[in-house]
PDB file of C-alpha atoms in Angstrom:
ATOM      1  CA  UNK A 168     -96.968 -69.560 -59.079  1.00  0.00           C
ATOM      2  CA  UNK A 169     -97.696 -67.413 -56.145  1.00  0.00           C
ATOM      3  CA  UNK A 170    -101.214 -65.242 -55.982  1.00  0.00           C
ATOM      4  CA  UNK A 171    -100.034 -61.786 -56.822  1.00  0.00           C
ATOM      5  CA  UNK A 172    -101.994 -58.506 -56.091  1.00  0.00           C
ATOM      6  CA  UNK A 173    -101.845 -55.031 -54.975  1.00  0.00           C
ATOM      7  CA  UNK A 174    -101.712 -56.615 -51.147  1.00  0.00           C
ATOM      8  CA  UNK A 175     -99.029 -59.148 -51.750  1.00  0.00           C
ATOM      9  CA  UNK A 176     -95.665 -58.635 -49.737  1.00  0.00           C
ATOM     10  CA  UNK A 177     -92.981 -57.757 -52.491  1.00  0.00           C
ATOM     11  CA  UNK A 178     -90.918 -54.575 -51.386  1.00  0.00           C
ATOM     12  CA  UNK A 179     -88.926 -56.132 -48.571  1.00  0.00           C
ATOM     13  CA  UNK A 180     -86.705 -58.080 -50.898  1.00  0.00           C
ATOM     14  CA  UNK A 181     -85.287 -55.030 -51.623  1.00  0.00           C
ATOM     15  CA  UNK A 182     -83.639 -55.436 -47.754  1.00  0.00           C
ATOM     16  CA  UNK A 183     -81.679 -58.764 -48.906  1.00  0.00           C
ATOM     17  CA  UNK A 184     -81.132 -57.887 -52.841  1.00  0.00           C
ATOM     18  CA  UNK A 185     -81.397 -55.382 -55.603  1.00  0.00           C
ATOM     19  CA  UNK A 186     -84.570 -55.582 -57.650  1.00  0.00           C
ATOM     20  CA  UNK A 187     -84.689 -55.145 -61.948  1.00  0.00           C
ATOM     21  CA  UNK A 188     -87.978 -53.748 -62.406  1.00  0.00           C
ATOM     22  CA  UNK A 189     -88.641 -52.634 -66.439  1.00  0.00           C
ATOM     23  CA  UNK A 190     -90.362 -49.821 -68.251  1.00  0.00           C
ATOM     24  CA  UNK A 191     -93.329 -50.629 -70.264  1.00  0.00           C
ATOM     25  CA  UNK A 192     -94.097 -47.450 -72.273  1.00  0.00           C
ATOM     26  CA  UNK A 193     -96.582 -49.247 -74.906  1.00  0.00           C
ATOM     27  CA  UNK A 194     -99.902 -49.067 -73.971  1.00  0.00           C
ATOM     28  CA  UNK A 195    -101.126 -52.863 -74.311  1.00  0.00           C
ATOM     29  CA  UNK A 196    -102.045 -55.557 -71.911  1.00  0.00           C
ATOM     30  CA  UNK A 197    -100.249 -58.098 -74.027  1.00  0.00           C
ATOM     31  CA  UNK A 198     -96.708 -55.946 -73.874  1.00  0.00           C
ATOM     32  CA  UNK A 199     -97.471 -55.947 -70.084  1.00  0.00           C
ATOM     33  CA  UNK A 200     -97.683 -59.619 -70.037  1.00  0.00           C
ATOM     34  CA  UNK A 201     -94.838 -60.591 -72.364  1.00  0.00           C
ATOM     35  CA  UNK A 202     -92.638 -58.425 -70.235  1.00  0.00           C
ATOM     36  CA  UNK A 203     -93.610 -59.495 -67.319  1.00  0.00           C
ATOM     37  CA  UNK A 204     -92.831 -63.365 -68.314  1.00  0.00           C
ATOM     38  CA  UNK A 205     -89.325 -62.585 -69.604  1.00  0.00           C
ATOM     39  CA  UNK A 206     -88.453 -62.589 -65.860  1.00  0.00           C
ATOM     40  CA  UNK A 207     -88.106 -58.986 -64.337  1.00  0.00           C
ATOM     41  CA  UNK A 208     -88.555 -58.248 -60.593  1.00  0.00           C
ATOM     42  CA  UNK A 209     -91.470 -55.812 -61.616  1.00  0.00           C
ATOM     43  CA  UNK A 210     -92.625 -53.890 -64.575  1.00  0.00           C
ATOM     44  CA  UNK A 211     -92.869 -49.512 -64.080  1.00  0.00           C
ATOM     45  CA  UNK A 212     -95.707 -48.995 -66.497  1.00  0.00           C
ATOM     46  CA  UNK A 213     -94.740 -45.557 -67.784  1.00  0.00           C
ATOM     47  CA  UNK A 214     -98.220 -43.271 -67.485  1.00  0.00           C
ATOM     48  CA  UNK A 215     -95.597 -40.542 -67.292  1.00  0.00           C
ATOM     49  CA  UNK A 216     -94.433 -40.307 -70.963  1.00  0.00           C
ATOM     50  CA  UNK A 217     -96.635 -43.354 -72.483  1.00  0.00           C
ATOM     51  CA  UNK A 218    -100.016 -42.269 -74.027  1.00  0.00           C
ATOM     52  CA  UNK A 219    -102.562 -44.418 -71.919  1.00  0.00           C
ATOM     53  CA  UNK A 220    -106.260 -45.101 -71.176  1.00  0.00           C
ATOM     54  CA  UNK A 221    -107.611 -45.752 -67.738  1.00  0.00           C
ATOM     55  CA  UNK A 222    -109.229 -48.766 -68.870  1.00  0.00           C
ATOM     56  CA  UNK A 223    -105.667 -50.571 -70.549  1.00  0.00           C
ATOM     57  CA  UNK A 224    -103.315 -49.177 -67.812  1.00  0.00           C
ATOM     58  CA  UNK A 225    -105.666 -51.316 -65.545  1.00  0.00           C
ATOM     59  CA  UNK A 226    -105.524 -54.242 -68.086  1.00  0.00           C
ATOM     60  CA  UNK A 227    -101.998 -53.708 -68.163  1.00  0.00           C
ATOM     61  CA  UNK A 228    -101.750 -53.882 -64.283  1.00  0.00           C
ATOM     62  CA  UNK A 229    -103.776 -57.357 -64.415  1.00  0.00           C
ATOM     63  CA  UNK A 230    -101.871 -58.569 -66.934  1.00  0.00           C
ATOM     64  CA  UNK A 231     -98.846 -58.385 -65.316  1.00  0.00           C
ATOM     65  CA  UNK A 232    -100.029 -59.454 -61.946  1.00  0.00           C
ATOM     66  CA  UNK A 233    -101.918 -62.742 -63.597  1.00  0.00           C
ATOM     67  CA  UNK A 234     -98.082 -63.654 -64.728  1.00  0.00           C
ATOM     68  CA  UNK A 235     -96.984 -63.410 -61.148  1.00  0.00           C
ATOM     69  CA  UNK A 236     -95.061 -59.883 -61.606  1.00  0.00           C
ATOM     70  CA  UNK A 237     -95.489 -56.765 -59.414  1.00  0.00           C
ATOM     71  CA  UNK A 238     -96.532 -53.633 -61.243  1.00  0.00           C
ATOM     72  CA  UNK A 239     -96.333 -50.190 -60.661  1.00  0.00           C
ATOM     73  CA  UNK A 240     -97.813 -47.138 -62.752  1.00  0.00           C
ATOM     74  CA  UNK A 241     -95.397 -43.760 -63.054  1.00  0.00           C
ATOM     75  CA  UNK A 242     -98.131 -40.951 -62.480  1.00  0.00           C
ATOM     76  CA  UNK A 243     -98.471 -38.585 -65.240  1.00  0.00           C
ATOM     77  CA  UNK A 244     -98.398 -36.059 -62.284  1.00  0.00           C
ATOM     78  CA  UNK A 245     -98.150 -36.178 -58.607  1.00  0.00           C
ATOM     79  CA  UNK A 246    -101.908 -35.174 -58.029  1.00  0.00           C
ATOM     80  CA  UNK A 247    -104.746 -36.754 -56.151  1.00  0.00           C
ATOM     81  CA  UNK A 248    -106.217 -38.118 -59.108  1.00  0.00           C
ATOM     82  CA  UNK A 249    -103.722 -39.749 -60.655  1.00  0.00           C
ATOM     83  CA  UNK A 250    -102.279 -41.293 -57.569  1.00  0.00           C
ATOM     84  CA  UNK A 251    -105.992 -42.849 -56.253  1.00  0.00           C
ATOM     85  CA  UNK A 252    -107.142 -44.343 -59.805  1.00  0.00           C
ATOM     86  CA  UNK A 253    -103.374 -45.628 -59.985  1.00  0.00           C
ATOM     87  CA  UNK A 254    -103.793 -47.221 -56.580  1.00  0.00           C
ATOM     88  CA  UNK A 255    -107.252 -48.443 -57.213  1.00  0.00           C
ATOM     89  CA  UNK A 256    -106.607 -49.909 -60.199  1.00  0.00           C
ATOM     90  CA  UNK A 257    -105.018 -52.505 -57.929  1.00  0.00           C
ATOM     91  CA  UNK A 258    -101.036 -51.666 -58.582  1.00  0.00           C
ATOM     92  CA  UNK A 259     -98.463 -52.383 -56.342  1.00  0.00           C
ATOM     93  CA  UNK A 260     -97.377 -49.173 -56.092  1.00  0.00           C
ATOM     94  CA  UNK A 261     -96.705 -45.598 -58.159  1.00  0.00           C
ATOM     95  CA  UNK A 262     -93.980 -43.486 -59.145  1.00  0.00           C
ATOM     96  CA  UNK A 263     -94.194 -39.805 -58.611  1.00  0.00           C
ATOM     97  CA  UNK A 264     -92.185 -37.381 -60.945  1.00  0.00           C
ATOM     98  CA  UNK A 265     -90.709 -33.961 -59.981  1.00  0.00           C
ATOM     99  CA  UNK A 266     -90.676 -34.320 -56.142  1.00  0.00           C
ATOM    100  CA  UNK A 267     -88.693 -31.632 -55.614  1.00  0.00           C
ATOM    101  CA  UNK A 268     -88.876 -30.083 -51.965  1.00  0.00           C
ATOM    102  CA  UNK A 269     -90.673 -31.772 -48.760  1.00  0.00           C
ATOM    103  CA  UNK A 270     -93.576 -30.209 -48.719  1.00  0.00           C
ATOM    104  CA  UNK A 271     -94.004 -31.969 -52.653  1.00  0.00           C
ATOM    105  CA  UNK A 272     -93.199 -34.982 -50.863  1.00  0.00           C
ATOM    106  CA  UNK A 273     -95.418 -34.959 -47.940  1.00  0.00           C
ATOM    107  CA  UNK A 274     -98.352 -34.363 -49.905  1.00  0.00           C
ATOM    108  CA  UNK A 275     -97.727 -37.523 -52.058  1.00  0.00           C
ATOM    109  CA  UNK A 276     -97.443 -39.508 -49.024  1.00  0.00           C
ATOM    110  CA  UNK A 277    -100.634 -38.098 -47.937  1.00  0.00           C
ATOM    111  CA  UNK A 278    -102.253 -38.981 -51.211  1.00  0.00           C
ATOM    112  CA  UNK A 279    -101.178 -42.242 -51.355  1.00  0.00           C
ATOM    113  CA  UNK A 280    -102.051 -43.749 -48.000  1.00  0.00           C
ATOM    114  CA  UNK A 281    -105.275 -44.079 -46.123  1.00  0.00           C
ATOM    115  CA  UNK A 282    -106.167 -42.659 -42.772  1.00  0.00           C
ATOM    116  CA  UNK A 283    -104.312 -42.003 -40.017  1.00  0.00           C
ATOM    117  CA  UNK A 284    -101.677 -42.454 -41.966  1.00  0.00           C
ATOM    118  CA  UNK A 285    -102.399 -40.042 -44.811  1.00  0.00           C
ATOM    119  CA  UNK A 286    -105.409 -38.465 -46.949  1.00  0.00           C
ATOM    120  CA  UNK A 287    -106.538 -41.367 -49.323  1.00  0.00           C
ATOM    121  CA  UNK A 288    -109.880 -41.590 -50.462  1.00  0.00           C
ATOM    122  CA  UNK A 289    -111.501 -44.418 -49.143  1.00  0.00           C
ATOM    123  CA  UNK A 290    -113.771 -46.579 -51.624  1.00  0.00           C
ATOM    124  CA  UNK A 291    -114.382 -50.776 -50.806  1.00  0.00           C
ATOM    125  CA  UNK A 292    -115.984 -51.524 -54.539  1.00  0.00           C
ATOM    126  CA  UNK A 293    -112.553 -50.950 -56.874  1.00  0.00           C
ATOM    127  CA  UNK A 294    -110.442 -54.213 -57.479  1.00  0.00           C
ATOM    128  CA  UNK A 295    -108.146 -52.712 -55.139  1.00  0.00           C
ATOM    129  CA  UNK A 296    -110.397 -53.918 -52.383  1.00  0.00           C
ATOM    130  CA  UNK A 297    -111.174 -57.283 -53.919  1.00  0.00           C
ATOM    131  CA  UNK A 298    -114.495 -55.150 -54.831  1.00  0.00           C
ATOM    132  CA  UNK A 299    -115.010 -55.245 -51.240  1.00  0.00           C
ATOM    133  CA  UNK A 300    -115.396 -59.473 -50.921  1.00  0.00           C
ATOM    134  CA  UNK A 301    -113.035 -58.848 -48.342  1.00  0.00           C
ATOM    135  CA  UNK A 302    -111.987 -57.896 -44.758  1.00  0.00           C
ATOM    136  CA  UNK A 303    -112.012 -53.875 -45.254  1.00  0.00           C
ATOM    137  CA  UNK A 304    -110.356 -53.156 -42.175  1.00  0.00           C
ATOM    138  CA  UNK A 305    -107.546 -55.819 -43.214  1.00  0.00           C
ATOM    139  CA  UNK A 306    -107.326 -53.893 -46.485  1.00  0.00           C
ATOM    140  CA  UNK A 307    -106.706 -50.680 -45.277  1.00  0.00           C
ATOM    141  CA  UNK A 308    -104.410 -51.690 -43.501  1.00  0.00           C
ATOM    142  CA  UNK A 309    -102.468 -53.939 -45.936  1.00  0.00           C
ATOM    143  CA  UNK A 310    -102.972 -51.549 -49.229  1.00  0.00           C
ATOM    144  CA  UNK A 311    -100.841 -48.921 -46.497  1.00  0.00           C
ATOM    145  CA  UNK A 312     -98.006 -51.640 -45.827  1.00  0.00           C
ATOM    146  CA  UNK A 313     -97.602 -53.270 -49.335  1.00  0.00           C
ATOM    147  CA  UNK A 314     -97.730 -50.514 -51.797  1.00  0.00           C
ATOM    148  CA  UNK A 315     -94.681 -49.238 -53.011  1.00  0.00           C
ATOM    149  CA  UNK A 316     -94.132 -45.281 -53.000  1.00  0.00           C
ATOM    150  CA  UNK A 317     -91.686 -43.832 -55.371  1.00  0.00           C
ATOM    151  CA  UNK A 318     -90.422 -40.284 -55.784  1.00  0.00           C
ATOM    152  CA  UNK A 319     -88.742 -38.980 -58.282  1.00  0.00           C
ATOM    153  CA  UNK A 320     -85.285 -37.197 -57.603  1.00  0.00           C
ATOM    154  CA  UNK A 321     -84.403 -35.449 -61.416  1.00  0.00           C
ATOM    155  CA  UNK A 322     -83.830 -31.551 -61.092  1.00  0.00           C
ATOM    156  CA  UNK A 323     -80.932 -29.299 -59.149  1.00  0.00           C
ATOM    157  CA  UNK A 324     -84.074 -28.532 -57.075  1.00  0.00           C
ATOM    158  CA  UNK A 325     -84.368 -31.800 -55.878  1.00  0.00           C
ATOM    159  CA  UNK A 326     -80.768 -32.347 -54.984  1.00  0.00           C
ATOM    160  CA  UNK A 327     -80.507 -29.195 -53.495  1.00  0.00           C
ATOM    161  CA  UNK A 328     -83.276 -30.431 -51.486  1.00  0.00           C
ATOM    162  CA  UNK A 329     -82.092 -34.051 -51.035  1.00  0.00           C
ATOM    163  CA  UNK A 330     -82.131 -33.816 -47.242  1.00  0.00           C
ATOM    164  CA  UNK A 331     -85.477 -32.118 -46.105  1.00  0.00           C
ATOM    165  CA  UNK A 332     -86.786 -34.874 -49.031  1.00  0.00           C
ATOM    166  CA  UNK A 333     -85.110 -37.698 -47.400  1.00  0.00           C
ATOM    167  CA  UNK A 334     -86.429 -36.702 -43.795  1.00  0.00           C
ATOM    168  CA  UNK A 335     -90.199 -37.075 -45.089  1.00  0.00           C
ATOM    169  CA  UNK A 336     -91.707 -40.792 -43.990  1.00  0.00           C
ATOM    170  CA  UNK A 337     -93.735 -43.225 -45.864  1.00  0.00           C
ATOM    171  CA  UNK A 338     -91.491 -43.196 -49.265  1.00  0.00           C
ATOM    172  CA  UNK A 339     -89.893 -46.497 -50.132  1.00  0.00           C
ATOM    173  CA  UNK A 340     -87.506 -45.579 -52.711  1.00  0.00           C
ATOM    174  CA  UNK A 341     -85.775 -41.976 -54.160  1.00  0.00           C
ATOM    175  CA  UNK A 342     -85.734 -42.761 -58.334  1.00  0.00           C
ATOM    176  CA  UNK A 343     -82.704 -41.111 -59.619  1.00  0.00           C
ATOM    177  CA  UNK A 344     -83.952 -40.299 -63.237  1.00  0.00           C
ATOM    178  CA  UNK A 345     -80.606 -39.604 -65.592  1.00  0.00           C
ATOM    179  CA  UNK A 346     -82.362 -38.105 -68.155  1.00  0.00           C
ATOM    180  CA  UNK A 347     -84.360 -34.888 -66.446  1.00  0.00           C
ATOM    181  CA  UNK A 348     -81.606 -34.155 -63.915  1.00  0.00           C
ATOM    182  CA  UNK A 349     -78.901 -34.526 -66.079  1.00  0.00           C
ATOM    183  CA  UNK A 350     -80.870 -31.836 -68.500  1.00  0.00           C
ATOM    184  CA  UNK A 351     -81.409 -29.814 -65.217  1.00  0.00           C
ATOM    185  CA  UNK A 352     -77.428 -29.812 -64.575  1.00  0.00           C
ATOM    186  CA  UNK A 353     -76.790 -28.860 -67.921  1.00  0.00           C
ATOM    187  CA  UNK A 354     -74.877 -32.354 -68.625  1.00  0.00           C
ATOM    188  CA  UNK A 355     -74.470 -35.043 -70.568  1.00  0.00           C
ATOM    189  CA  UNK A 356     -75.454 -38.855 -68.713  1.00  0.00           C
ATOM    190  CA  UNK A 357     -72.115 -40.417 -69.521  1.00  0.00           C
ATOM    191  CA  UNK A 358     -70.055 -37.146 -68.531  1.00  0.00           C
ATOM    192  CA  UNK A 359     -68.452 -38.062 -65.996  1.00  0.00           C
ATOM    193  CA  UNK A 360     -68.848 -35.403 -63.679  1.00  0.00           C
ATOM    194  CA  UNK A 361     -72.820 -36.016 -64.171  1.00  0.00           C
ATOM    195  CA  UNK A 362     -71.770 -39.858 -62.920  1.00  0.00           C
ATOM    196  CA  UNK A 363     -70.026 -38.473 -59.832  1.00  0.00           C
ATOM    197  CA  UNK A 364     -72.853 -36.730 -58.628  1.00  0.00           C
ATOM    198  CA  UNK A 365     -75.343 -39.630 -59.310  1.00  0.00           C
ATOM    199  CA  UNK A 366     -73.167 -41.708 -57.440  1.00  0.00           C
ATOM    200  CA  UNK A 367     -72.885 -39.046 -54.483  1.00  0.00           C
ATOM    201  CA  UNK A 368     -76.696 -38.816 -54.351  1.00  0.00           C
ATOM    202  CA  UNK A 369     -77.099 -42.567 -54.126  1.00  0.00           C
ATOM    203  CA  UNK A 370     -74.706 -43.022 -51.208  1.00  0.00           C
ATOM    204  CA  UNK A 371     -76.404 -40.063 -49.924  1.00  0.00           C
ATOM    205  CA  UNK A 372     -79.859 -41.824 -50.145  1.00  0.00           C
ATOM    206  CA  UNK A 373     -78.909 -45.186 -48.356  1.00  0.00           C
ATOM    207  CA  UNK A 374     -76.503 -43.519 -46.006  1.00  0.00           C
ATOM    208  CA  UNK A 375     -79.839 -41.801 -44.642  1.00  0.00           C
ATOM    209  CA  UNK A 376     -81.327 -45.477 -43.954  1.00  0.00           C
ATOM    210  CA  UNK A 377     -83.527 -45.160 -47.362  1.00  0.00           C
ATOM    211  CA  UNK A 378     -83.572 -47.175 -50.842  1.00  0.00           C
ATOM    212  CA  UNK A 379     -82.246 -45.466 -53.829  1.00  0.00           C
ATOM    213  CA  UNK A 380     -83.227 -46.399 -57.822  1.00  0.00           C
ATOM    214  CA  UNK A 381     -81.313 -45.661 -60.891  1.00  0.00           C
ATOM    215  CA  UNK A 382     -82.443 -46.317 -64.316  1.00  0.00           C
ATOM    216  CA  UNK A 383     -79.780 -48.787 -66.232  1.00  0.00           C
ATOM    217  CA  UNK A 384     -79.293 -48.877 -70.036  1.00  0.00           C
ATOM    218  CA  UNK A 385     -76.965 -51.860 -69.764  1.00  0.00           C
ATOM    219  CA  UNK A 386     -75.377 -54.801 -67.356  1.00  0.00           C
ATOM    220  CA  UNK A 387     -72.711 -52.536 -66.622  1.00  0.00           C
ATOM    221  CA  UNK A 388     -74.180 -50.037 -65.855  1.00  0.00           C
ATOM    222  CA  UNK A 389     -76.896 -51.912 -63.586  1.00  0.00           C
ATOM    223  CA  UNK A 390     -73.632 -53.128 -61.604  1.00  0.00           C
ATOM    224  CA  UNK A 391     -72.068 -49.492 -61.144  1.00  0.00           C
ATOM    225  CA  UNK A 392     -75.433 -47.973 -59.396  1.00  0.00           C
ATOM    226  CA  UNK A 393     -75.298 -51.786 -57.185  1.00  0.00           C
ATOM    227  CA  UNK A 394     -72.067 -51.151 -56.274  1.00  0.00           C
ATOM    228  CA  UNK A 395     -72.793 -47.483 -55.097  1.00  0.00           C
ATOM    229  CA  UNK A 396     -75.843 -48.644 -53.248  1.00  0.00           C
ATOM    230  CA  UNK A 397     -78.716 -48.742 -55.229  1.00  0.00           C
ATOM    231  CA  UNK A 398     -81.618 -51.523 -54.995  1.00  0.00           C
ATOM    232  CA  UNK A 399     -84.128 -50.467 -57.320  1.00  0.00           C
ATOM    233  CA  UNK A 400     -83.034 -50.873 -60.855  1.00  0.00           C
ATOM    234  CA  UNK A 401     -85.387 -50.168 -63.928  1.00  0.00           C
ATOM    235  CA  UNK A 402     -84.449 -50.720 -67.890  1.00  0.00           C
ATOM    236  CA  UNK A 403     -85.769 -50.475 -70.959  1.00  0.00           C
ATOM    237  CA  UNK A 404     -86.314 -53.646 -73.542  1.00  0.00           C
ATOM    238  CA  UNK A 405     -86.867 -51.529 -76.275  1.00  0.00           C
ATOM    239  CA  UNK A 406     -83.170 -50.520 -77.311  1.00  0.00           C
ATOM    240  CA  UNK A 407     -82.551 -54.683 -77.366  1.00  0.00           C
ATOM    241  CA  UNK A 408     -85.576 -55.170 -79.222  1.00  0.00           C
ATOM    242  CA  UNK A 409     -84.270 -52.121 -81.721  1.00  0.00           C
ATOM    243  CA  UNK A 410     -80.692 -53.641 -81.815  1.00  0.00           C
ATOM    244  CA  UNK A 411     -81.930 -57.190 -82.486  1.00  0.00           C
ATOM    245  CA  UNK A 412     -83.964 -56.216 -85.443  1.00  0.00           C
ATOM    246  CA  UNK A 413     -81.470 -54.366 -86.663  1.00  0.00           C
ATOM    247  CA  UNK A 414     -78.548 -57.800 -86.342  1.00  0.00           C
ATOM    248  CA  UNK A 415     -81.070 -59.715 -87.896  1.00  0.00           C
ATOM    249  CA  UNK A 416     -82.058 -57.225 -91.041  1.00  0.00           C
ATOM    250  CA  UNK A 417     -78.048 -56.612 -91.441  1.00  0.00           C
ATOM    251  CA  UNK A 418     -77.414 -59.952 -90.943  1.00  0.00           C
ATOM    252  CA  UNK A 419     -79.598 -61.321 -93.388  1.00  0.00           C
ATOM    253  CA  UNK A 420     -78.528 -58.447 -95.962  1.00  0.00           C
ATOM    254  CA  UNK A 421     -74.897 -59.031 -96.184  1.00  0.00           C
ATOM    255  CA  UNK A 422     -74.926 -62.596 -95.094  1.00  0.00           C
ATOM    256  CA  UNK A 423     -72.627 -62.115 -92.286  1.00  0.00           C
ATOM    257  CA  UNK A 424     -72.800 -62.096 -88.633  1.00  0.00           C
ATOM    258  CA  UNK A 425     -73.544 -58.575 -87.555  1.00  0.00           C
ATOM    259  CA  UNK A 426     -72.534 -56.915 -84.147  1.00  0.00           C
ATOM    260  CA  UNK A 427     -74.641 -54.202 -83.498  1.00  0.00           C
ATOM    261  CA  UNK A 428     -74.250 -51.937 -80.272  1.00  0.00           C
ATOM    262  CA  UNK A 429     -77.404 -51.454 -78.150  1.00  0.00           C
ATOM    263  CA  UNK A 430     -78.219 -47.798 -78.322  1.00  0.00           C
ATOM    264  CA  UNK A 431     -79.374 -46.606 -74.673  1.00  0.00           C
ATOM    265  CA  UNK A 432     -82.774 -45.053 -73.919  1.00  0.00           C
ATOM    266  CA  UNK A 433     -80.829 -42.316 -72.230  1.00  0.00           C
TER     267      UNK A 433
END
């Protein structure tokens, strides 16, 4: 197994081949780790919506890097705080919710990249910096290149914005979030109107030159956002976890094999 940190090459893949990253929303090292192993492209810890400690999301971060997985923390908010302990912490990158004009987007840029390139405060000692046993010039230089930046596209603000968004540099990947912008638009997720629009915005995204991310409940819907462009998948392993506890109780209380359907996050 490969060395992985917050300075190992991952993102590029994403030139070649779609990636399956996966949400971890539980705030444990150990659910980092067993996720991690089950053989997912990256893990998204969710800081967003999960109810998290500094001290475990780092844990969580290590865990998942020690099993040879890429992890990224979702920000609670897109503020200089968040974004630097996130970064220090030593993850491979950070999702940003709510980035919903340019100027939201070129200040999370500048947050999460060091000089010239942006504002990020520069510290040596966090594990970021290999507590500074390392070259720090290297460093800055690599934490820049391999870090993953993620922005959230999930209101009609953000779509009406799509273009001046798209024209900011630095982000790696526009995160279509179903849930939020579908609430924003006044839809369902499975109408299909909603569907037409998320599959407009995606073609949108990588006509521009840029990567675009979808979440996926299921396989088929994981090939549907593929098909329309999209390289930067992320599930949930909590409705299969739900659904196969549910088979087995049914199944072992009417003595029968069981099909039960896999509910959806979203």
């Amino acid at each position: 197994m490969l060395r992985m940190n917050n300075l190992s090459p991952w993102k590029d893949v994403m030139k070649e081949k779609p990636l399956v990253g996966c949400f971890v929303t539980f705030a444990l090292p150990d659910i980092a780790e067993y996720t991690a192993a089950l053989g997912f492209d990256f893990l998204l810890i969710d800081n967003e919506h999960g109810v998290m400690e500094q001290s475990v999301l780092a844990d969580m971060v290590r865990a998942s890097q020690c099993a040879g997985v890429p992890a990224l923390i979702r920000c609670t908010e897109k503020s200089y705080d968040h974004i630097q302990k996130a970064l220090d912490f030593g993850a491979n990158g950070i999702q940003l919710p709510l980035v919903n004009n340019a100027e939201d987007a070129k200040r999370v840029v500048d947050m999460a990249n060091f000089p010239p390139d942006g504002k990020r405060g520069v510290a040596f000692l966090p594990r970021a910096a290999s507590y500074g046993l390392e070259d720090k010039k290297a460093y800055l230089k690599q934490a820049n290149a391999t870090k993953l930046l993620c922005c959230q596209v999930e209101t009609k603000e953000a779509l009406d914005n799509l273009d001046e968004i798209l024209a900011v540099e630095g982000i790696d990947v526009y995160f279509i979030g179903p849930g939020d912008l579908s609430t924003s638009l006044g839809m369902n997720t499975t109408d299909s109107e909603f569907l037409a629009i998320v599959e407009k915005t995606i073609k949108k995204i990588v006509a521009a030159g840029r990567t675009a991310g979808y979440y996926v409940g299921n396989a088929a819907a994981a090939k549907q956002a593929m098909d329309w462009g999209a390289k930067y998948l992320v599930t949930a392993i909590t409705p299969y976890m739900a659904a196969g506890a549910k088979k087995f109780l049914l199944d072992v209380r009417t003595g029968k094999d069981n099909e039960v359907a896999v509910k959806d996050a979203y």
